[in-house]
């Protein structure tokens, strides 16, 4: 007797199986005939573990247009605009926006999010707001918070102290932004400082690193060095790494093995990088995505992040990690079937590994968080970015949606149409 039974789902590896859930755990996977309190008939639909976003800014989300829009579309105007918004923000407004975004995420099966939270403001309003949100959503979303000195660790007198205060208040991960410090030397010093803080406290470190078109922005080299020096393998992340797009190839051939040796993971954010980078170029216009396939070929863990939804840096966004993977697939030219399948893993399993989510996955004993999609395979899910028919969080069904085929009124053609189609299947 299960509490919940999902019948006949297609798992990401293509096998068809039932999944039995008791309490908040997956207790059986296979051909299951037991009774259950509730049965969801997946009927061949894709059943996968939840989507995971390892890079987000929940303190800024859903604020687009307040107090004005980013007219130039650049990272730097976004940071300036965030400063204006921060001055008028309240805890209540931030909590309300974040909870509304979490509703969107829950409906899309996005059930684990790492959010940076700006610690530059001495009042730490964002930290207070997101700690409250983390507590409020914990039954359905694992929210991991990063102490993020948005204005730089050394550019304002209280930035370092505020970061430490945020960690003392319960923020999970150490953040930073070395390319925004005053000089390259100060950037490198901030990387060393922040890695030492993480090592001393036994925390993970996740830096906005080299989010610039400047090929000489090489803070990832320092991050890799400090991660191996301090034993932070598997606990250190370089987010964005867009300067690598423009770096000299010979230098990169030395850099990538150092990143692999240091166990530093990479999080490109394709929706954001494709819109923010290259804004100072004419043509050819660089597109600013880091070297995804090349890093993966070296054994470096790379996961797709979303970064922004409707905020000073990005005017769109949907909480759909399949949109993120779809953009990444195109910009990184990951069109081989094995690469497309990997893009799906990069918004599920790989991101869970980056966030060190111990109980994640489609296996007996894991937390029963699952998504049923209106698609038959991971690649089809990337192509269609389909409806989530059911979302299960820690054993509870938290979102459902009826299958919604389009009705056709064309003489001689079927009365309804679905765009599902697997390669090689009869038309
Ligand atoms: Zn970011």
Short mmCIF file of C-alpha atoms and ligand atoms in Angstrom, two decimals:
data_model
loop_
_atom_site.label_atom_id
_atom_site.label_comp_id
_atom_site.label_asym_id
_atom_site.label_seq_id
_atom_site.Cartn_x
_atom_site.Cartn_y
_atom_site.Cartn_z
CA UNK A 1 0.00 0.00 0.00
CA UNK A 2 1.53 3.26 -1.15
CA UNK A 3 0.37 6.76 -0.38
CA UNK A 4 0.86 7.67 -4.03
CA UNK A 5 1.51 5.55 -7.12
CA UNK A 6 2.59 6.93 -10.50
CA UNK A 7 1.70 4.32 -13.13
CA UNK A 8 3.43 3.74 -16.44
CA UNK A 9 5.79 6.70 -16.59
CA UNK A 10 8.68 6.88 -19.06
CA UNK A 11 11.83 7.59 -17.08
CA UNK A 12 14.60 9.81 -18.52
CA UNK A 13 16.63 6.70 -19.50
CA UNK A 14 13.68 5.43 -21.58
CA UNK A 15 12.52 2.61 -19.30
CA UNK A 16 8.81 2.45 -18.43
CA UNK A 17 8.08 1.94 -14.74
CA UNK A 18 5.68 2.61 -11.88
CA UNK A 19 6.88 4.66 -8.91
CA UNK A 20 5.57 3.96 -5.41
CA UNK A 21 5.70 6.72 -2.79
CA UNK A 22 5.16 6.47 0.96
CA UNK A 23 5.42 9.60 3.09
CA UNK A 24 8.04 11.84 1.52
CA UNK A 25 10.14 9.04 -0.03
CA UNK A 26 10.27 6.95 -3.19
CA UNK A 27 9.94 3.37 -1.84
CA UNK A 28 9.62 1.31 -5.03
CA UNK A 29 10.31 1.60 -8.77
CA UNK A 30 9.30 -1.18 -11.20
CA UNK A 31 6.14 -3.02 -12.24
CA UNK A 32 4.03 -2.40 -9.12
CA UNK A 33 0.54 -3.80 -8.45
CA UNK A 34 0.03 -2.58 -4.88
CA UNK A 35 -2.88 -0.38 -3.82
CA UNK A 36 -2.32 3.31 -3.28
CA UNK A 37 -4.15 6.19 -1.66
CA UNK A 38 -3.89 8.08 -4.92
CA UNK A 39 -2.90 6.92 -8.41
CA UNK A 40 -1.57 9.15 -11.21
CA UNK A 41 -1.70 7.42 -14.60
CA UNK A 42 1.34 8.71 -16.51
CA UNK A 43 0.47 6.56 -19.56
CA UNK A 44 3.93 6.79 -21.15
CA UNK A 45 4.51 10.43 -20.25
CA UNK A 46 7.98 11.46 -19.12
CA UNK A 47 8.47 11.26 -15.34
CA UNK A 48 11.63 12.92 -14.10
CA UNK A 49 13.11 14.30 -10.90
CA UNK A 50 12.39 18.00 -10.38
CA UNK A 51 14.08 20.81 -12.22
CA UNK A 52 16.87 22.56 -10.33
CA UNK A 53 18.05 26.16 -10.82
CA UNK A 54 21.51 26.68 -9.32
CA UNK A 55 21.74 30.40 -10.09
CA UNK A 56 18.95 32.89 -9.42
CA UNK A 57 18.27 36.32 -7.88
CA UNK A 58 15.04 36.00 -5.92
CA UNK A 59 15.43 39.35 -4.16
CA UNK A 60 15.11 41.10 -7.54
CA UNK A 61 12.63 38.87 -9.35
CA UNK A 62 9.32 40.24 -10.70
CA UNK A 63 10.52 43.82 -10.18
CA UNK A 64 10.89 44.65 -13.89
CA UNK A 65 10.04 48.30 -14.55
CA UNK A 66 10.51 49.41 -10.93
CA UNK A 67 11.52 52.20 -10.76
CA UNK A 68 12.39 52.12 -14.49
CA UNK A 69 13.58 49.69 -17.16
CA UNK A 70 17.19 48.95 -18.19
CA UNK A 71 17.40 51.03 -21.37
CA UNK A 72 20.93 50.05 -22.46
CA UNK A 73 20.45 46.33 -21.73
CA UNK A 74 23.88 46.11 -20.11
CA UNK A 75 25.00 44.43 -16.89
CA UNK A 76 26.31 47.74 -15.56
CA UNK A 77 23.02 49.62 -16.04
CA UNK A 78 21.29 46.65 -14.41
CA UNK A 79 23.51 46.95 -11.35
CA UNK A 80 22.87 50.72 -11.19
CA UNK A 81 19.13 50.15 -11.56
CA UNK A 82 19.16 47.51 -8.81
CA UNK A 83 20.77 50.13 -6.57
CA UNK A 84 17.80 52.46 -7.21
CA UNK A 85 15.30 49.66 -6.55
CA UNK A 86 17.14 48.58 -3.39
CA UNK A 87 16.73 52.10 -1.97
CA UNK A 88 12.94 51.89 -2.14
CA UNK A 89 12.46 48.15 -1.50
CA UNK A 90 10.71 46.78 1.58
CA UNK A 91 10.90 43.33 3.15
CA UNK A 92 7.17 42.86 2.58
CA UNK A 93 7.43 43.64 -1.14
CA UNK A 94 10.44 41.33 -1.58
CA UNK A 95 8.70 38.48 0.24
CA UNK A 96 5.54 38.94 -1.84
CA UNK A 97 7.48 38.94 -5.13
CA UNK A 98 9.57 35.92 -4.11
CA UNK A 99 6.55 33.89 -3.00
CA UNK A 100 4.75 34.69 -6.23
CA UNK A 101 7.80 33.51 -8.16
CA UNK A 102 7.89 30.32 -6.06
CA UNK A 103 4.27 29.65 -7.10
CA UNK A 104 5.40 29.84 -10.73
CA UNK A 105 8.38 27.57 -9.98
CA UNK A 106 6.19 25.00 -8.19
CA UNK A 107 3.80 24.88 -11.15
CA UNK A 108 6.75 24.22 -13.49
CA UNK A 109 8.30 21.47 -11.37
CA UNK A 110 11.23 23.70 -10.38
CA UNK A 111 11.69 22.53 -6.79
CA UNK A 112 15.28 23.46 -5.86
CA UNK A 113 16.71 26.94 -6.33
CA UNK A 114 20.00 28.53 -5.33
CA UNK A 115 19.38 32.26 -5.01
CA UNK A 116 22.01 34.91 -4.52
CA UNK A 117 20.86 37.59 -2.10
CA UNK A 118 22.43 41.03 -2.12
CA UNK A 119 24.22 41.80 1.16
CA UNK A 120 25.43 45.31 0.21
CA UNK A 121 22.68 47.13 2.09
CA UNK A 122 23.56 47.59 5.78
CA UNK A 123 19.97 46.77 6.79
CA UNK A 124 20.20 43.35 5.06
CA UNK A 125 16.56 43.60 4.02
CA UNK A 126 16.97 41.06 1.25
CA UNK A 127 18.59 38.58 3.62
CA UNK A 128 15.75 38.97 6.11
CA UNK A 129 13.16 38.61 3.34
CA UNK A 130 14.67 35.52 1.72
CA UNK A 131 15.37 33.75 5.02
CA UNK A 132 11.63 34.13 5.72
CA UNK A 133 10.78 32.86 2.24
CA UNK A 134 13.17 29.89 2.61
CA UNK A 135 11.27 28.87 5.74
CA UNK A 136 7.86 29.45 4.17
CA UNK A 137 8.48 27.34 1.03
CA UNK A 138 10.55 24.54 2.62
CA UNK A 139 7.81 21.91 2.22
CA UNK A 140 7.89 22.24 -1.57
CA UNK A 141 11.04 24.15 -2.64
CA UNK A 142 14.60 23.70 -1.40
CA UNK A 143 15.86 27.28 -1.39
CA UNK A 144 19.62 27.67 -0.94
CA UNK A 145 20.83 31.23 -0.30
CA UNK A 146 24.16 32.80 -1.32
CA UNK A 147 25.53 35.87 0.50
CA UNK A 148 26.26 38.11 -2.47
CA UNK A 149 28.14 41.41 -2.08
CA UNK A 150 26.63 42.81 -5.29
CA UNK A 151 28.63 46.07 -5.12
CA UNK A 152 31.93 44.26 -4.49
CA UNK A 153 33.59 42.99 -1.32
CA UNK A 154 36.03 45.91 -1.09
CA UNK A 155 34.25 48.81 -2.83
CA UNK A 156 32.15 49.84 0.16
CA UNK A 157 33.38 49.98 3.76
CA UNK A 158 30.77 47.62 5.25
CA UNK A 159 30.46 45.04 2.46
CA UNK A 160 32.69 42.39 4.03
CA UNK A 161 31.15 42.83 7.47
CA UNK A 162 27.66 42.57 5.97
CA UNK A 163 28.55 39.35 4.17
CA UNK A 164 29.75 37.80 7.45
CA UNK A 165 26.59 39.01 9.23
CA UNK A 166 24.45 37.36 6.53
CA UNK A 167 26.29 34.06 6.98
CA UNK A 168 25.81 34.35 10.76
CA UNK A 169 22.07 34.82 10.14
CA UNK A 170 21.91 31.48 8.33
CA UNK A 171 22.68 32.17 4.67
CA UNK A 172 24.08 28.94 3.20
CA UNK A 173 26.75 29.80 0.61
CA UNK A 174 29.55 32.39 0.19
CA UNK A 175 29.22 34.62 -2.90
CA UNK A 176 31.25 37.33 -4.58
CA UNK A 177 31.85 39.33 -7.75
CA UNK A 178 35.61 39.70 -8.32
CA UNK A 179 35.33 41.35 -11.77
CA UNK A 180 33.38 44.21 -10.16
CA UNK A 181 36.10 45.07 -7.62
CA UNK A 182 38.14 48.20 -8.38
CA UNK A 183 41.16 46.41 -9.84
CA UNK A 184 42.18 42.96 -11.06
CA UNK A 185 44.37 42.68 -7.94
CA UNK A 186 41.47 43.48 -5.62
CA UNK A 187 39.33 40.99 -7.53
CA UNK A 188 41.91 38.25 -7.01
CA UNK A 189 42.23 39.21 -3.33
CA UNK A 190 38.45 38.96 -2.94
CA UNK A 191 38.46 35.44 -4.40
CA UNK A 192 41.13 34.35 -1.91
CA UNK A 193 39.32 36.04 0.99
CA UNK A 194 35.92 34.54 0.12
CA UNK A 195 37.32 31.03 -0.41
CA UNK A 196 39.01 31.25 3.00
CA UNK A 197 35.71 32.32 4.60
CA UNK A 198 34.01 29.31 2.97
CA UNK A 199 36.75 26.91 4.03
CA UNK A 200 36.80 28.21 7.62
CA UNK A 201 33.04 27.80 7.94
CA UNK A 202 32.70 24.54 6.00
CA UNK A 203 30.47 26.23 3.41
CA UNK A 204 30.18 26.14 -0.36
CA UNK A 205 31.38 29.11 -2.42
CA UNK A 206 29.69 30.35 -5.61
CA UNK A 207 31.14 33.45 -7.24
CA UNK A 208 29.82 35.58 -10.06
CA UNK A 209 33.09 35.17 -11.92
CA UNK A 210 34.35 37.03 -14.99
CA UNK A 211 30.90 38.10 -16.20
CA UNK A 212 32.50 40.39 -18.74
CA UNK A 213 33.66 40.38 -22.36
CA UNK A 214 37.20 41.26 -21.25
CA UNK A 215 39.41 38.28 -22.15
CA UNK A 216 41.91 39.38 -19.50
CA UNK A 217 39.36 38.85 -16.71
CA UNK A 218 40.90 35.67 -15.31
CA UNK A 219 39.49 35.37 -11.79
CA UNK A 220 38.42 31.80 -12.56
CA UNK A 221 42.14 30.94 -12.51
CA UNK A 222 42.40 32.29 -8.95
CA UNK A 223 39.18 30.51 -7.94
CA UNK A 224 40.55 27.20 -9.24
CA UNK A 225 43.85 27.79 -7.44
CA UNK A 226 42.19 28.66 -4.12
CA UNK A 227 39.69 25.77 -4.37
CA UNK A 228 42.50 23.21 -4.72
CA UNK A 229 44.64 24.94 -2.07
CA UNK A 230 41.82 24.98 0.49
CA UNK A 231 40.25 21.59 -0.30
CA UNK A 232 37.02 23.05 -1.68
CA UNK A 233 36.71 20.44 -4.45
CA UNK A 234 33.03 19.79 -5.20
CA UNK A 235 32.01 22.84 -3.14
CA UNK A 236 33.16 25.70 -5.39
CA UNK A 237 31.37 27.22 -8.38
CA UNK A 238 32.26 29.82 -10.98
CA UNK A 239 29.02 31.36 -12.26
CA UNK A 240 28.83 32.93 -15.74
CA UNK A 241 32.55 32.71 -16.78
CA UNK A 242 31.66 34.72 -19.90
CA UNK A 243 35.17 36.15 -20.36
CA UNK A 244 36.22 32.61 -21.34
CA UNK A 245 34.21 33.14 -24.56
CA UNK A 246 36.78 35.78 -25.58
CA UNK A 247 39.96 34.33 -24.07
CA UNK A 248 43.00 33.27 -26.02
CA UNK A 249 42.76 29.58 -26.97
CA UNK A 250 46.27 28.74 -25.76
CA UNK A 251 45.54 30.18 -22.32
CA UNK A 252 42.24 28.25 -22.13
CA UNK A 253 44.08 25.01 -22.93
CA UNK A 254 46.03 25.53 -19.71
CA UNK A 255 43.08 26.86 -17.69
CA UNK A 256 40.54 24.08 -18.21
CA UNK A 257 42.65 21.28 -16.67
CA UNK A 258 43.25 23.54 -13.64
CA UNK A 259 39.48 24.00 -13.17
CA UNK A 260 38.96 20.24 -13.52
CA UNK A 261 41.74 19.47 -11.03
CA UNK A 262 40.21 21.91 -8.54
CA UNK A 263 36.74 20.34 -8.79
CA UNK A 264 35.23 23.75 -9.54
CA UNK A 265 31.83 23.57 -11.28
CA UNK A 266 30.60 26.09 -13.85
CA UNK A 267 27.16 27.67 -14.20
CA UNK A 268 26.55 29.51 -17.47
CA UNK A 269 23.25 31.41 -17.63
CA UNK A 270 22.41 31.37 -21.33
CA UNK A 271 19.25 33.52 -21.34
CA UNK A 272 21.10 36.31 -19.58
CA UNK A 273 24.55 35.93 -21.10
CA UNK A 274 23.18 35.99 -24.66
CA UNK A 275 21.38 39.29 -23.95
CA UNK A 276 23.88 41.12 -21.69
CA UNK A 277 27.19 40.25 -23.32
CA UNK A 278 28.63 41.70 -26.49
CA UNK A 279 26.81 45.02 -26.01
CA UNK A 280 29.99 46.99 -26.68
CA UNK A 281 30.71 45.11 -29.92
CA UNK A 282 29.74 46.04 -33.45
CA UNK A 283 30.18 43.00 -35.75
CA UNK A 284 31.21 40.25 -35.43
CA UNK A 285 29.28 40.45 -32.14
CA UNK A 286 30.42 38.11 -29.38
CA UNK A 287 27.60 36.20 -27.70
CA UNK A 288 29.32 35.73 -24.37
CA UNK A 289 28.43 32.15 -23.47
CA UNK A 290 31.29 30.32 -21.80
CA UNK A 291 32.91 27.21 -23.33
CA UNK A 292 30.37 24.60 -22.25
CA UNK A 293 31.23 21.55 -24.36
CA UNK A 294 34.95 22.18 -24.02
CA UNK A 295 34.70 22.24 -20.22
CA UNK A 296 32.57 19.10 -20.17
CA UNK A 297 35.13 17.33 -22.37
CA UNK A 298 37.68 18.04 -19.61
CA UNK A 299 35.40 16.51 -16.96
CA UNK A 300 34.29 19.85 -15.48
CA UNK A 301 30.73 19.79 -14.06
CA UNK A 302 28.62 22.35 -15.95
CA UNK A 303 24.95 23.13 -15.20
CA UNK A 304 22.56 25.65 -16.76
CA UNK A 305 21.31 28.47 -14.54
CA UNK A 306 18.38 30.82 -15.09
CA UNK A 307 19.75 33.88 -13.26
CA UNK A 308 16.88 36.33 -13.75
CA UNK A 309 13.15 36.59 -14.34
CA UNK A 310 11.62 40.04 -14.91
CA UNK A 311 14.23 42.10 -13.09
CA UNK A 312 16.76 44.91 -13.79
CA UNK A 313 18.88 42.55 -15.92
CA UNK A 314 16.28 40.56 -17.87
CA UNK A 315 12.90 41.64 -19.17
CA UNK A 316 11.46 38.15 -19.75
CA UNK A 317 11.55 34.74 -18.03
CA UNK A 318 9.10 32.01 -17.07
CA UNK A 319 10.54 29.81 -14.26
CA UNK A 320 10.80 27.08 -16.90
CA UNK A 321 14.26 25.49 -16.77
CA UNK A 322 13.52 23.90 -20.15
CA UNK A 323 13.56 27.43 -21.66
CA UNK A 324 17.01 27.86 -20.12
CA UNK A 325 18.29 24.53 -21.46
CA UNK A 326 16.70 25.24 -24.88
CA UNK A 327 18.60 28.53 -25.19
CA UNK A 328 21.81 26.93 -23.91
CA UNK A 329 21.50 24.08 -26.38
CA UNK A 330 21.26 26.54 -29.26
CA UNK A 331 23.99 28.96 -28.22
CA UNK A 332 26.44 26.18 -27.32
CA UNK A 333 25.46 24.23 -30.46
CA UNK A 334 24.70 21.08 -28.46
CA UNK A 335 22.56 19.46 -31.16
CA UNK A 336 23.86 15.86 -31.14
CA UNK A 337 21.31 13.55 -29.44
CA UNK A 338 23.79 12.80 -26.65
CA UNK A 339 24.40 16.53 -26.16
CA UNK A 340 20.67 17.32 -26.13
CA UNK A 341 20.12 14.62 -23.51
CA UNK A 342 22.97 16.15 -21.52
CA UNK A 343 21.25 19.56 -21.69
CA UNK A 344 18.25 18.00 -19.92
CA UNK A 345 20.53 16.52 -17.26
CA UNK A 346 22.10 19.97 -16.85
CA UNK A 347 18.79 21.34 -15.48
CA UNK A 348 18.06 18.27 -13.32
CA UNK A 349 20.73 15.82 -12.07
CA UNK A 350 23.80 17.97 -12.74
CA UNK A 351 22.40 21.03 -10.98
CA UNK A 352 21.37 18.89 -8.01
CA UNK A 353 24.99 17.72 -7.81
CA UNK A 354 26.28 21.30 -7.97
CA UNK A 355 23.96 22.27 -5.09
CA UNK A 356 24.94 19.09 -3.18
CA UNK A 357 21.30 17.98 -2.80
CA UNK A 358 21.88 14.62 -1.10
CA UNK A 359 18.36 13.12 -1.32
CA UNK A 360 17.67 14.09 -4.92
CA UNK A 361 16.94 11.67 -7.77
CA UNK A 362 14.79 8.98 -9.27
CA UNK A 363 15.79 6.10 -7.01
CA UNK A 364 14.44 4.18 -4.06
CA UNK A 365 15.20 6.11 -0.87
CA UNK A 366 15.33 9.53 -2.53
CA UNK A 367 12.92 12.31 -1.65
CA UNK A 368 9.67 11.83 -3.59
CA UNK A 369 9.84 14.97 -5.70
CA UNK A 370 8.87 14.29 -9.32
CA UNK A 371 7.44 15.90 -12.41
CA UNK A 372 5.13 14.38 -15.06
CA UNK A 373 5.51 16.15 -18.41
CA UNK A 374 3.42 16.07 -21.59
CA UNK A 375 6.36 14.60 -23.54
CA UNK A 376 7.82 11.15 -24.05
CA UNK A 377 11.54 11.79 -23.61
CA UNK A 378 14.00 14.40 -22.34
CA UNK A 379 14.81 15.53 -25.88
CA UNK A 380 11.12 15.87 -26.74
CA UNK A 381 10.68 17.86 -23.53
CA UNK A 382 13.42 20.24 -24.70
CA UNK A 383 11.78 20.60 -28.10
CA UNK A 384 8.25 21.22 -26.78
CA UNK A 385 8.89 22.76 -23.34
CA UNK A 386 5.56 21.10 -22.51
CA UNK A 387 2.95 21.41 -19.79
CA UNK A 388 3.71 19.88 -16.42
CA UNK A 389 0.78 17.48 -15.93
CA UNK A 390 1.64 16.78 -12.30
CA UNK A 391 4.24 18.06 -9.84
CA UNK A 392 4.95 16.06 -6.69
CA UNK A 393 6.99 17.72 -3.92
CA UNK A 394 8.21 15.60 -1.00
CA UNK A 395 5.37 13.11 -1.48
CA UNK A 396 2.56 15.65 -2.00
CA UNK A 397 0.90 16.52 -5.30
CA UNK A 398 1.29 20.31 -5.40
CA UNK A 399 0.31 21.14 -8.99
CA UNK A 400 -1.72 19.52 -11.74
CA UNK A 401 -2.75 20.56 -15.21
CA UNK A 402 -5.17 18.88 -17.64
CA UNK A 403 -3.77 17.77 -20.98
CA UNK A 404 -4.60 20.58 -23.35
CA UNK A 405 -4.48 19.58 -27.04
CA UNK A 406 -5.32 22.19 -29.66
CA UNK A 407 -8.66 21.71 -31.44
CA UNK A 408 -8.47 21.85 -35.23
CA UNK A 409 -11.30 22.95 -37.49
CA UNK A 410 -9.79 22.04 -40.88
CA UNK A 411 -11.84 19.91 -43.28
CA UNK A 412 -10.22 16.53 -43.95
CA UNK A 413 -7.80 16.81 -41.03
CA UNK A 414 -8.06 15.42 -37.47
CA UNK A 415 -10.15 17.29 -34.93
CA UNK A 416 -7.27 17.88 -32.56
CA UNK A 417 -3.50 18.07 -32.76
CA UNK A 418 -0.59 17.29 -30.46
CA UNK A 419 2.95 18.18 -31.44
CA UNK A 420 4.47 15.14 -29.78
CA UNK A 421 6.53 13.12 -32.25
CA UNK A 422 9.50 10.89 -31.66
CA UNK A 423 12.11 10.54 -34.43
CA UNK A 424 11.35 7.51 -36.60
CA UNK A 425 7.76 7.14 -35.39
CA UNK A 426 5.05 6.75 -38.09
CA UNK A 427 3.20 9.97 -38.96
ZN1 LIG B 1 23.66 36.19 -11.12
#
